[in-house]
Coordinates of C-alpha atoms in Angstrom, one line a residue:
Chain S
X5 CA 252.0 174.9 71.5
X6 CA 251.5 171.1 71.6
X7 CA 252.7 168.5 69.2
X8 CA 251.7 165.3 67.5
X9 CA 252.4 163.6 64.2
X10 CA 250.5 162.1 61.4
X11 CA 248.8 160.8 59.3
X12 CA 249.1 157.1 59.6
X13 CA 247.0 155.8 56.7
X14 CA 248.4 152.3 56.6
X15 CA 248.6 152.1 52.8
X16 CA 250.6 149.9 50.5
X17 CA 250.9 152.1 47.3
X18 CA 252.0 151.6 43.8
X19 CA 255.1 153.7 44.3
X20 CA 255.9 152.6 47.8
X21 CA 254.8 148.9 48.0
X22 CA 254.8 146.9 51.2
X23 CA 252.7 144.3 52.9
X24 CA 249.8 145.7 54.8
X25 CA 250.8 143.8 57.9
X26 CA 254.1 145.6 57.8
X27 CA 252.2 148.9 57.8
X28 CA 250.3 147.9 60.9
X29 CA 253.4 146.5 62.6
X30 CA 255.2 149.8 62.0
X31 CA 252.2 151.7 63.3
X32 CA 252.7 150.0 66.7
X33 CA 256.5 150.6 66.6
X34 CA 255.9 154.2 65.6
X35 CA 253.5 154.7 68.5
X36 CA 256.1 153.5 71.0
X37 CA 258.7 155.7 69.4
X38 CA 256.5 158.8 69.5
X39 CA 255.8 158.3 73.1
X40 CA 259.5 157.8 73.9
X41 CA 260.3 161.0 72.0
X42 CA 257.8 163.0 74.1
X43 CA 255.1 163.7 71.6
X44 CA 251.5 164.1 72.8
X45 CA 249.6 162.6 69.9
X46 CA 249.5 160.2 66.9
X47 CA 246.9 160.7 64.3
X48 CA 245.3 158.1 61.9
X49 CA 243.2 158.6 58.8
X50 CA 240.4 156.8 57.1
X51 CA 239.2 156.1 53.6
X52 CA 237.3 153.2 52.0
X53 CA 237.5 151.1 48.9
X54 CA 240.8 152.5 47.7
X55 CA 243.3 150.3 45.9
X56 CA 246.1 150.8 48.4
X57 CA 244.2 149.6 51.4
X58 CA 243.9 153.0 53.0
X59 CA 242.8 152.3 56.6
X60 CA 239.1 151.8 56.6
X61 CA 238.7 151.1 60.3
X62 CA 240.6 153.6 62.5
X63 CA 239.2 152.7 65.8
X64 CA 240.6 149.2 65.9
X65 CA 243.9 150.6 64.7
X66 CA 243.8 153.3 67.4
X67 CA 243.0 150.7 70.0
X68 CA 246.1 148.7 69.1
X69 CA 248.4 151.8 69.2
X70 CA 246.9 152.7 72.6
X71 CA 247.5 149.2 73.9
X72 CA 251.2 149.4 73.4
X73 CA 251.6 152.9 75.0
X74 CA 250.7 154.5 78.3
X75 CA 250.8 158.3 77.8
X76 CA 250.5 158.8 74.1
X77 CA 247.1 160.1 72.8
X78 CA 245.9 158.6 69.6
X79 CA 243.5 160.5 67.3
X80 CA 241.4 159.8 64.3
X81 CA 241.8 162.4 61.6
X82 CA 239.2 161.8 60.5
X83 CA 236.8 159.1 61.2
X84 CA 234.0 159.4 58.6
X85 CA 231.1 159.5 60.9
X86 CA 228.1 159.5 58.5
X87 CA 229.2 156.1 57.2
X88 CA 228.7 154.3 60.4
X89 CA 225.7 153.6 62.7
X90 CA 225.8 156.2 65.5
X91 CA 225.2 154.1 68.5
X92 CA 227.6 151.3 67.4
X93 CA 230.5 153.6 66.5
X94 CA 229.9 155.5 69.8
X95 CA 230.1 152.3 71.7
X96 CA 233.2 151.3 69.9
X97 CA 234.8 154.7 70.6
X98 CA 233.7 154.5 74.2
X99 CA 235.4 151.1 74.5
X100 CA 238.6 152.5 73.1
X101 CA 238.5 155.5 75.3
X102 CA 237.8 153.5 78.4
X103 CA 240.5 150.9 77.8
X104 CA 243.1 153.7 77.2
X105 CA 242.2 155.8 80.2
X106 CA 240.8 158.6 78.1
X107 CA 243.6 158.9 75.5
X108 CA 241.3 158.8 72.4
X109 CA 241.1 162.0 70.3
X110 CA 238.1 161.3 68.2
X111 CA 238.3 163.4 65.1
X112 CA 235.2 163.1 62.9
X113 CA 234.5 164.3 59.4
X114 CA 231.8 164.2 56.8
X115 CA 233.6 162.4 54.0
X116 CA 233.6 163.6 50.4
X117 CA 234.1 160.6 48.1
X118 CA 230.9 159.6 46.3
X119 CA 232.2 156.1 45.8
X120 CA 232.5 155.7 49.6
X121 CA 228.9 156.8 50.2
X122 CA 227.7 154.6 47.4
X123 CA 229.5 151.6 48.8
X124 CA 228.1 152.1 52.3
X125 CA 224.6 152.7 51.0
X126 CA 224.5 156.3 52.4
X127 CA 223.2 159.1 50.2
X128 CA 225.7 161.9 50.3
X129 CA 222.8 164.3 50.8
X130 CA 222.2 162.7 54.2
X131 CA 225.7 163.2 55.4
X132 CA 225.0 166.3 57.5
X133 CA 222.0 164.9 59.4
X134 CA 223.8 161.6 59.9
X135 CA 226.8 163.6 61.2
X136 CA 224.5 165.3 63.7
X137 CA 223.1 162.0 64.8
X138 CA 226.6 160.6 65.2
X139 CA 227.8 163.5 67.2
X140 CA 224.8 163.2 69.5
X141 CA 225.6 159.6 70.1
X142 CA 229.3 160.3 70.7
X143 CA 228.3 163.1 73.1
X144 CA 226.1 160.7 75.1
X145 CA 228.2 157.5 74.9
X146 CA 231.8 158.2 74.0
X147 CA 232.6 161.5 75.7
X148 CA 231.5 160.2 79.2
X149 CA 233.9 157.3 78.6
X150 CA 236.8 159.8 78.1
X151 CA 236.9 160.5 74.3
X152 CA 237.6 164.0 73.2
X153 CA 235.7 165.1 70.1
X154 CA 237.5 167.0 67.2
X155 CA 236.0 168.1 64.0
X156 CA 237.4 168.2 60.5
X157 CA 236.3 171.0 58.3
X158 CA 237.7 173.4 55.7
X159 CA 234.9 176.0 55.8
X160 CA 234.4 178.9 58.2
X161 CA 230.8 177.8 58.8
X162 CA 231.8 174.3 59.6
X163 CA 234.6 175.2 62.1
X164 CA 232.3 177.9 63.6
X165 CA 229.7 175.2 64.4
X166 CA 232.4 173.1 66.0
X167 CA 233.4 176.1 68.1
X168 CA 229.8 176.7 69.1
X169 CA 229.7 173.1 70.4
X170 CA 232.9 173.7 72.4
X171 CA 234.8 171.2 70.3
X172 CA 238.2 171.4 68.8
X173 CA 239.0 171.4 65.1
X174 CA 241.7 169.8 63.0
X175 CA 242.8 171.5 59.8
X176 CA 244.3 169.9 56.7
X177 CA 248.0 170.1 56.0
X178 CA 247.3 171.2 52.5
X179 CA 245.6 174.4 53.7
X180 CA 247.7 177.5 53.1
X181 CA 248.4 179.5 56.2
X182 CA 246.0 182.2 55.0
X183 CA 243.1 179.7 55.2
X184 CA 244.3 178.3 58.5
X185 CA 244.2 181.8 59.9
X186 CA 240.7 182.4 58.6
X187 CA 239.4 179.1 59.9
X188 CA 241.0 179.5 63.3
X189 CA 239.4 182.9 63.6
X190 CA 236.0 181.5 62.6
X191 CA 236.3 178.7 65.1
X192 CA 237.1 181.2 67.9
X193 CA 234.2 183.5 66.9
X194 CA 231.8 180.5 66.8
X195 CA 232.8 179.6 70.3
X196 CA 232.5 183.2 71.6
X197 CA 229.1 183.8 69.9
X198 CA 227.8 180.6 71.4
X199 CA 228.5 181.9 74.9
X200 CA 231.9 180.2 75.3
X201 CA 230.6 176.7 76.0
X202 CA 232.9 174.8 78.4
X203 CA 234.5 178.0 79.6
X204 CA 237.9 177.3 77.9
X205 CA 238.4 177.9 74.2
X206 CA 238.5 174.6 72.4
X207 CA 241.8 174.0 70.6
X208 CA 242.7 174.4 66.9
X209 CA 245.0 171.7 65.6
X210 CA 246.6 171.8 62.2
X211 CA 248.5 169.3 60.2
X212 CA 251.6 171.1 58.8
X213 CA 254.2 169.8 56.4
X214 CA 257.5 170.0 58.3
X215 CA 260.9 168.5 57.8
X216 CA 264.0 169.3 59.8
X217 CA 267.3 169.0 57.8
X218 CA 270.4 170.9 56.9
X219 CA 271.3 168.4 54.2
X220 CA 270.5 169.3 50.6
X221 CA 269.9 165.7 49.5
X222 CA 267.6 165.0 52.4
X223 CA 265.8 168.3 51.6
X224 CA 265.2 167.2 48.0
X225 CA 264.0 163.8 49.1
X226 CA 261.6 165.1 51.8
X227 CA 260.0 167.6 49.3
X228 CA 259.7 164.8 46.8
X229 CA 258.1 162.6 49.5
X230 CA 255.6 165.4 50.1
X231 CA 254.9 165.5 46.3
X232 CA 254.4 161.8 46.2
X233 CA 252.1 161.9 49.2
X234 CA 249.8 164.4 47.6
X235 CA 249.5 162.4 44.4
X236 CA 247.2 160.3 46.6
X237 CA 244.8 163.2 46.8
X238 CA 244.6 163.4 43.0
X239 CA 243.5 159.8 43.1
X240 CA 241.0 160.4 45.9
X241 CA 239.7 163.5 44.1
X242 CA 240.0 165.9 47.0
X243 CA 239.7 169.7 46.7
X244 CA 239.7 172.9 48.6
X245 CA 237.3 175.5 47.3
X246 CA 238.3 179.0 46.3
X247 CA 237.4 181.6 48.9
X248 CA 238.4 185.2 49.6
X249 CA 242.2 185.2 49.6
X250 CA 242.5 181.5 49.3
X251 CA 242.9 180.1 45.8
X252 CA 241.2 176.8 44.8
X253 CA 243.3 173.7 45.4
X254 CA 241.7 171.1 43.2
X255 CA 243.6 167.8 43.1
X256 CA 241.1 166.4 40.6
X257 CA 241.1 168.9 37.8
X258 CA 244.5 170.5 38.3
X259 CA 246.6 167.8 40.1
X260 CA 249.9 169.4 39.1
X261 CA 249.1 172.8 40.4
X262 CA 247.4 171.5 43.6
X263 CA 250.3 169.2 44.4
X264 CA 252.8 172.1 43.9
X265 CA 250.7 174.4 46.1
X266 CA 250.5 171.7 48.9
X267 CA 254.2 171.0 48.8
X268 CA 254.8 174.8 48.9
X269 CA 253.3 174.8 52.4
X270 CA 256.3 172.8 53.7
X271 CA 258.4 174.3 56.5
X272 CA 261.8 172.8 55.8
X273 CA 265.3 173.5 56.9
X274 CA 267.4 173.6 60.1
X275 CA 265.9 174.0 63.5
X276 CA 265.8 177.8 63.5
X277 CA 263.9 177.8 60.2
X278 CA 261.4 175.3 61.7
X279 CA 261.0 177.4 64.8
X280 CA 260.3 180.5 62.7
X281 CA 257.8 178.7 60.6
X282 CA 256.0 177.3 63.6
X283 CA 255.8 180.8 65.1
X284 CA 253.8 181.8 62.0
X285 CA 251.6 178.9 62.5
X286 CA 251.0 179.9 66.2
X287 CA 250.3 183.4 65.0
X288 CA 247.7 182.0 62.7
X289 CA 245.8 180.7 65.7
X290 CA 247.0 177.1 65.9
X291 CA 247.3 175.5 69.4
X292 CA 248.3 171.9 68.3
X293 CA 250.7 171.2 65.4
X294 CA 250.6 167.8 63.9
X295 CA 253.7 167.2 61.9
X296 CA 252.7 165.7 58.6
X297 CA 255.8 163.5 58.3
X298 CA 254.2 160.1 57.5
X299 CA 254.6 160.6 53.8
X300 CA 254.9 158.5 50.7
X301 CA 258.4 157.1 50.3
X302 CA 259.8 158.2 53.7
X303 CA 261.3 155.0 55.2
X304 CA 260.6 154.4 58.9
X305 CA 264.2 155.2 59.8
X306 CA 263.9 158.6 58.2
X307 CA 260.6 159.2 60.0
X308 CA 262.1 158.3 63.4
X309 CA 265.2 160.4 62.6
X310 CA 263.2 163.5 61.9
X311 CA 260.7 163.0 64.7
X312 CA 263.6 162.6 67.2
X313 CA 265.4 165.7 65.9
X314 CA 262.2 167.8 66.0
X315 CA 261.6 166.6 69.6
X316 CA 265.1 167.4 70.7
X317 CA 265.6 170.7 68.8
X318 CA 262.2 172.3 68.2
X319 CA 259.7 171.2 70.8
X320 CA 261.5 172.5 73.8
X321 CA 261.7 176.0 72.1
X322 CA 258.1 176.0 71.1
X323 CA 256.5 174.4 74.2
X324 CA 255.7 177.8 75.8
X325 CA 254.5 179.5 72.7
X326 CA 250.7 180.1 72.6
X327 CA 248.4 180.6 69.7
X328 CA 247.6 184.2 68.9
Chain Z
X27 CA 242.1 118.6 70.8
X28 CA 243.5 122.0 71.3
X29 CA 242.6 124.3 74.1
X30 CA 242.0 128.0 74.0
X31 CA 240.8 130.6 76.5
X32 CA 237.6 132.6 76.7
X33 CA 238.4 136.2 77.7
X34 CA 235.6 137.2 80.0
X35 CA 236.7 140.8 79.9
X36 CA 239.3 142.6 77.8
X37 CA 242.1 141.5 80.2
X38 CA 245.2 142.0 78.1
X39 CA 247.5 140.5 80.8
X40 CA 245.4 137.3 80.7
X41 CA 245.6 137.2 76.9
X42 CA 249.4 137.7 77.2
X43 CA 249.6 134.8 79.7
X44 CA 247.6 132.6 77.4
X45 CA 250.0 133.5 74.6
X46 CA 253.1 132.8 76.7
X47 CA 251.6 129.5 77.9
X48 CA 251.0 128.2 74.4
X49 CA 247.3 128.1 74.3
X50 CA 246.0 127.9 70.7
X51 CA 243.7 130.9 70.7
X52 CA 241.7 133.4 72.8
X53 CA 238.0 134.1 72.3
X54 CA 237.1 137.8 72.6
X55 CA 234.6 138.7 75.3
X56 CA 231.6 139.8 73.3
X57 CA 231.4 143.5 73.9
X58 CA 228.4 145.8 74.3
X59 CA 226.5 146.2 71.0
X60 CA 228.6 143.5 69.4
X61 CA 231.7 145.6 69.5
X62 CA 234.7 143.4 69.7
X63 CA 237.1 144.7 67.1
X64 CA 238.8 147.1 69.4
X65 CA 239.2 144.5 72.1
X66 CA 240.6 142.1 69.5
X67 CA 243.0 144.8 68.2
X68 CA 244.3 145.3 71.7
X69 CA 244.9 141.6 72.2
X70 CA 246.6 141.5 68.8
X71 CA 248.9 144.3 69.8
X72 CA 249.9 142.7 73.1
X73 CA 250.4 139.1 71.9
X74 CA 252.6 137.4 69.4
X75 CA 251.6 133.9 68.4
X76 CA 248.2 133.1 69.8
X77 CA 245.2 133.1 67.4
X78 CA 242.4 135.6 68.1
X79 CA 238.8 134.4 67.7
X80 CA 237.0 137.7 67.0
X81 CA 233.3 137.7 67.6
X82 CA 231.5 139.5 64.7
X83 CA 227.9 140.1 65.6
X84 CA 225.6 140.5 62.6
X85 CA 222.8 143.0 62.5
X86 CA 224.6 145.8 64.3
X87 CA 226.3 147.4 61.3
X88 CA 226.7 147.1 57.6
X89 CA 228.5 143.9 56.8
X90 CA 231.1 145.7 54.7
X91 CA 232.0 147.8 57.7
X92 CA 232.3 144.7 59.9
X93 CA 234.5 143.1 57.2
X94 CA 236.8 146.1 57.1
X95 CA 237.3 146.0 60.9
X96 CA 238.1 142.3 60.8
X97 CA 240.6 142.8 58.0
X98 CA 242.4 145.5 59.9
X99 CA 242.6 143.4 63.0
X100 CA 243.9 140.5 60.9
X101 CA 246.8 142.8 59.8
X102 CA 247.5 144.1 63.2
X103 CA 247.9 140.5 64.3
X104 CA 249.8 139.5 61.1
X105 CA 247.1 137.0 60.2
X106 CA 246.0 135.4 63.5
X107 CA 242.3 136.1 63.3
X108 CA 239.4 133.7 63.2
X109 CA 236.0 135.4 62.6
X110 CA 233.3 133.9 64.9
X111 CA 230.2 135.2 63.2
X112 CA 227.3 135.5 65.6
X113 CA 224.0 135.5 63.8
X114 CA 222.4 137.1 66.9
X115 CA 218.8 138.2 66.3
X116 CA 218.8 137.6 62.5
X117 CA 216.6 135.0 61.0
X118 CA 218.4 132.3 58.9
X119 CA 217.8 134.1 55.5
X120 CA 219.0 137.4 56.8
X121 CA 222.0 135.8 58.5
X122 CA 222.9 134.0 55.3
X123 CA 222.8 137.2 53.3
X124 CA 225.0 139.1 55.8
X125 CA 227.4 136.2 56.0
X126 CA 227.7 136.0 52.3
X127 CA 228.4 139.7 52.0
X128 CA 231.0 139.5 54.8
X129 CA 232.8 136.6 53.1
X130 CA 232.6 138.2 49.7
X131 CA 234.2 141.3 51.2
X132 CA 237.2 139.2 52.3
X133 CA 237.6 137.5 49.0
X134 CA 240.1 138.8 46.4
X135 CA 237.2 139.8 44.1
X136 CA 235.5 143.1 43.3
X137 CA 232.1 142.5 44.7
X138 CA 228.5 143.2 43.7
X139 CA 225.7 142.2 46.0
X140 CA 222.0 142.7 45.4
X141 CA 219.9 141.1 48.1
X142 CA 216.8 141.9 50.3
X143 CA 218.9 143.5 53.0
X144 CA 221.9 145.0 51.2
X145 CA 222.8 146.3 47.8
X146 CA 226.6 146.9 47.2
X147 CA 227.4 149.2 45.5
X148 CA 224.1 150.8 46.4
X149 CA 223.6 152.9 43.3
X150 CA 222.3 155.7 45.6
X151 CA 224.8 158.1 44.2
X152 CA 223.4 157.8 40.7
X153 CA 224.9 157.0 37.3
X154 CA 228.7 157.1 36.9
X155 CA 229.5 155.2 40.0
X156 CA 231.3 151.9 39.7
X157 CA 229.1 148.8 39.5
X158 CA 231.5 146.7 41.6
X159 CA 233.5 147.4 44.7
X160 CA 236.7 146.3 46.3
X161 CA 236.7 146.2 50.1
X162 CA 240.3 147.0 51.1
X163 CA 242.6 146.0 52.6
X164 CA 242.1 142.3 52.1
X165 CA 242.8 140.2 55.2
X166 CA 246.4 139.1 55.8
X167 CA 245.3 135.5 55.6
X168 CA 244.7 134.0 52.2
X169 CA 241.4 132.5 53.4
X170 CA 240.2 134.0 56.7
X171 CA 238.7 131.3 58.9
X172 CA 235.0 131.8 59.6
X173 CA 233.2 130.0 62.4
X174 CA 229.5 130.5 63.3
X175 CA 227.5 131.0 66.5
X176 CA 223.9 131.7 67.1
X177 CA 220.5 130.1 66.4
X178 CA 220.6 130.9 62.6
X179 CA 224.1 129.3 62.1
X180 CA 224.4 127.1 59.0
X181 CA 226.2 127.3 55.7
X182 CA 228.5 124.4 56.2
X183 CA 231.0 126.3 58.3
X184 CA 232.2 125.2 61.8
X185 CA 229.5 126.0 64.4
X186 CA 230.4 126.7 68.0
X187 CA 229.2 123.8 70.2
X188 CA 228.0 124.4 73.8
X189 CA 227.1 120.8 74.6
X190 CA 228.6 117.4 73.8
X191 CA 225.6 116.6 71.7
X192 CA 226.3 119.7 69.6
X193 CA 229.7 118.6 68.5
X194 CA 230.1 117.0 65.1
X195 CA 233.0 114.4 65.3
X196 CA 233.2 114.3 61.5
X197 CA 233.8 118.0 61.1
X198 CA 237.3 119.1 60.2
X199 CA 237.0 121.9 62.7
X200 CA 234.6 121.7 65.7
X201 CA 235.0 124.6 68.1
X202 CA 233.4 124.4 71.5
X203 CA 233.1 126.5 74.7
X204 CA 232.8 125.4 78.3
X205 CA 233.6 126.5 81.8
X206 CA 236.2 125.0 84.1
X207 CA 235.4 124.3 87.7
X208 CA 238.9 124.6 89.3
X209 CA 238.8 121.0 90.5
X210 CA 241.6 119.3 88.5
X211 CA 240.1 115.8 88.4
X212 CA 236.7 117.2 87.3
X213 CA 238.2 119.4 84.7
X214 CA 240.5 116.6 83.4
X215 CA 237.4 114.4 82.9
X216 CA 235.5 117.3 81.3
X217 CA 238.1 118.2 78.7
X218 CA 238.6 114.6 77.9
X219 CA 234.9 114.2 77.3
X220 CA 234.9 117.1 74.9
X221 CA 237.8 115.5 73.0
X222 CA 235.9 112.2 72.9
X223 CA 232.8 114.1 71.7
X224 CA 234.7 115.3 68.7
X225 CA 235.7 118.9 69.6
X226 CA 238.9 120.1 67.9
X227 CA 239.2 123.5 69.7
X228 CA 237.8 123.9 73.2
X229 CA 237.6 127.4 74.6
X230 CA 237.6 127.2 78.4
X231 CA 236.6 129.8 80.8
X232 CA 238.7 130.1 84.0
X233 CA 236.7 129.5 87.2
X234 CA 235.9 132.6 89.2
X235 CA 238.8 133.5 91.5
X236 CA 241.4 131.6 89.5
X237 CA 244.9 132.6 90.4
X238 CA 247.2 134.7 88.1
X239 CA 249.1 131.5 87.1
X240 CA 246.0 129.4 86.4
X241 CA 246.6 129.4 82.7
X242 CA 250.2 128.2 82.9
X243 CA 249.9 126.0 86.0
X244 CA 246.6 124.3 85.3
X245 CA 245.5 124.7 81.7
X246 CA 248.9 124.4 80.0
X247 CA 250.4 122.0 82.5
X248 CA 247.6 119.6 83.0
X249 CA 244.6 120.1 80.7
X250 CA 246.4 120.7 77.4
X251 CA 248.6 117.6 77.7
X252 CA 245.6 115.6 78.8
X253 CA 243.9 116.1 75.5
X254 CA 247.0 116.2 73.3
X255 CA 247.3 112.4 73.1
X256 CA 245.3 109.4 74.3
X257 CA 246.6 107.7 77.4
X258 CA 248.9 110.5 78.5
X259 CA 251.7 109.1 80.8
X260 CA 251.0 111.4 83.7
X261 CA 254.5 111.2 85.1
X262 CA 255.4 113.9 82.5
X263 CA 253.0 116.4 84.1
X264 CA 253.2 115.3 87.7
X265 CA 256.9 115.8 88.0
X266 CA 258.4 119.1 89.2
X267 CA 258.9 121.8 86.6
X268 CA 262.6 122.6 85.8
X269 CA 264.2 125.3 87.9
X270 CA 264.2 128.8 86.3
X271 CA 267.5 130.3 85.2
X272 CA 269.0 132.1 88.2
X273 CA 270.8 134.7 86.0
X274 CA 269.8 138.3 85.4
X275 CA 266.3 139.1 84.2
X276 CA 265.8 139.5 80.5
X277 CA 263.8 142.2 78.7
X278 CA 260.2 142.3 80.1
X279 CA 258.6 140.5 77.1
X280 CA 261.1 137.7 77.2
X281 CA 261.0 137.3 81.0
X282 CA 257.2 137.1 80.9
X283 CA 257.4 134.4 78.2
X284 CA 260.1 132.6 80.2
X285 CA 257.9 132.6 83.2
X286 CA 260.4 134.4 85.3
X287 CA 258.0 137.1 86.4
X288 CA 256.1 134.6 88.6

């Protein structure tokens, strides 16, 4: 099992105000810290036109984080590919990948907010063909430069298509483990049915809400930081559709229920409890865990504290564990 | 006149040396397909004080997307960006529209733009969508400096000069670019001529084969003082530099800035 952390969204929110330049300065400090702690990856996220300045341009931000590190990989989780011109975004990604010696994990997603499509002049109905065109440009321009493509999806069909292309997937932290298991299986089947392109099964990465602590007050705070961080999704209007054993998680129409369900996914406690929880994640088919610890209200000191503890007490135990 | 440096490639060490030597700004190299935001972000991450003149090539992407990238780099650099907008292949009307949308995106206002090339918000998603849009985050700077380059440049903003005749001595800001030869007397005369022509910020390109210390030992030592005041008393630049501190090395960043790394 391999480990990273995320998601750096570079916001300045109503309930955790700061200067945006502080957010970007801390991004670079956090990148250096992650590398020193021994993590493999740092993951950023993209949205547009939101009041809190949610990062709208992940590739320049990734380029900066890569410029202050030498081993750390930096990923986009996700770059909203249909909203950019294919050849240009591929050239930009190629530049980032080349300059970093191939340390760019280029996660791409479709996007889901109508206001973003409207603002960029892209009909939402065209997002799938535009995604295909973008992926083709990335394959031709960015991958030869050293970028690794990842896909964001919450549907079995979507992750199966990624598997069939021989590409990895990155799954949301709000997904319950039942859905993670279903999606990981669909990804694997998609890869197998396509004739195992590349010869090696492409990885499944999953954001998971994790916090290591024995302290009751820190536990309360960390769970409240998780709650606060998911209020954002109510503002953005994100949702997970009901399917089979997975109940709907609709942050727009039922924000209280959806937030509670997302917080309930948190693996929290002392190191043995984290290890037990991560074994379940591995058994669900996850190869890469991205600790979702960059959350609303968590100060940088708390972030570095928990990342260091996880690196010291959990990563060595889990490093030899493989996804089921 | 102030002197900055053209970065012919994305050489971060060269940018760091320019920062350490006190040059006013670096000019990003002009990447493939007008892609300079990542190069500028790298420079921002590896420098502290120097301004970053970021080429923004019009016509290669939606102006709102370009504006978002520049704003992000402005925050990475804590407000050190100058946008050098290159009108590239656009005709004057098209360039004016794209430039207007870029600048509106950096303003503190919610925007609505309806022109021949762009409509923002587009209205493509049907009724119920907002009729104005806030491009976020705003730049770190209260008023992001915008300079122009290209055949369609206009709009009363500073325009990059490539010849003495192209410099406007009445402009508040008159940026210019030129190449150095590596011959000190020639380059002294050349930068002085640019100052006399009215340039305020000259971005020089190092000669091919310039040594690793060219920025510090030639540009900062001789050319910047030469144009910093009329009738420079040359004894101040011709005397030997003070000896470096013989004590233990400091942290890497500090030692580089102190010139102890050689």
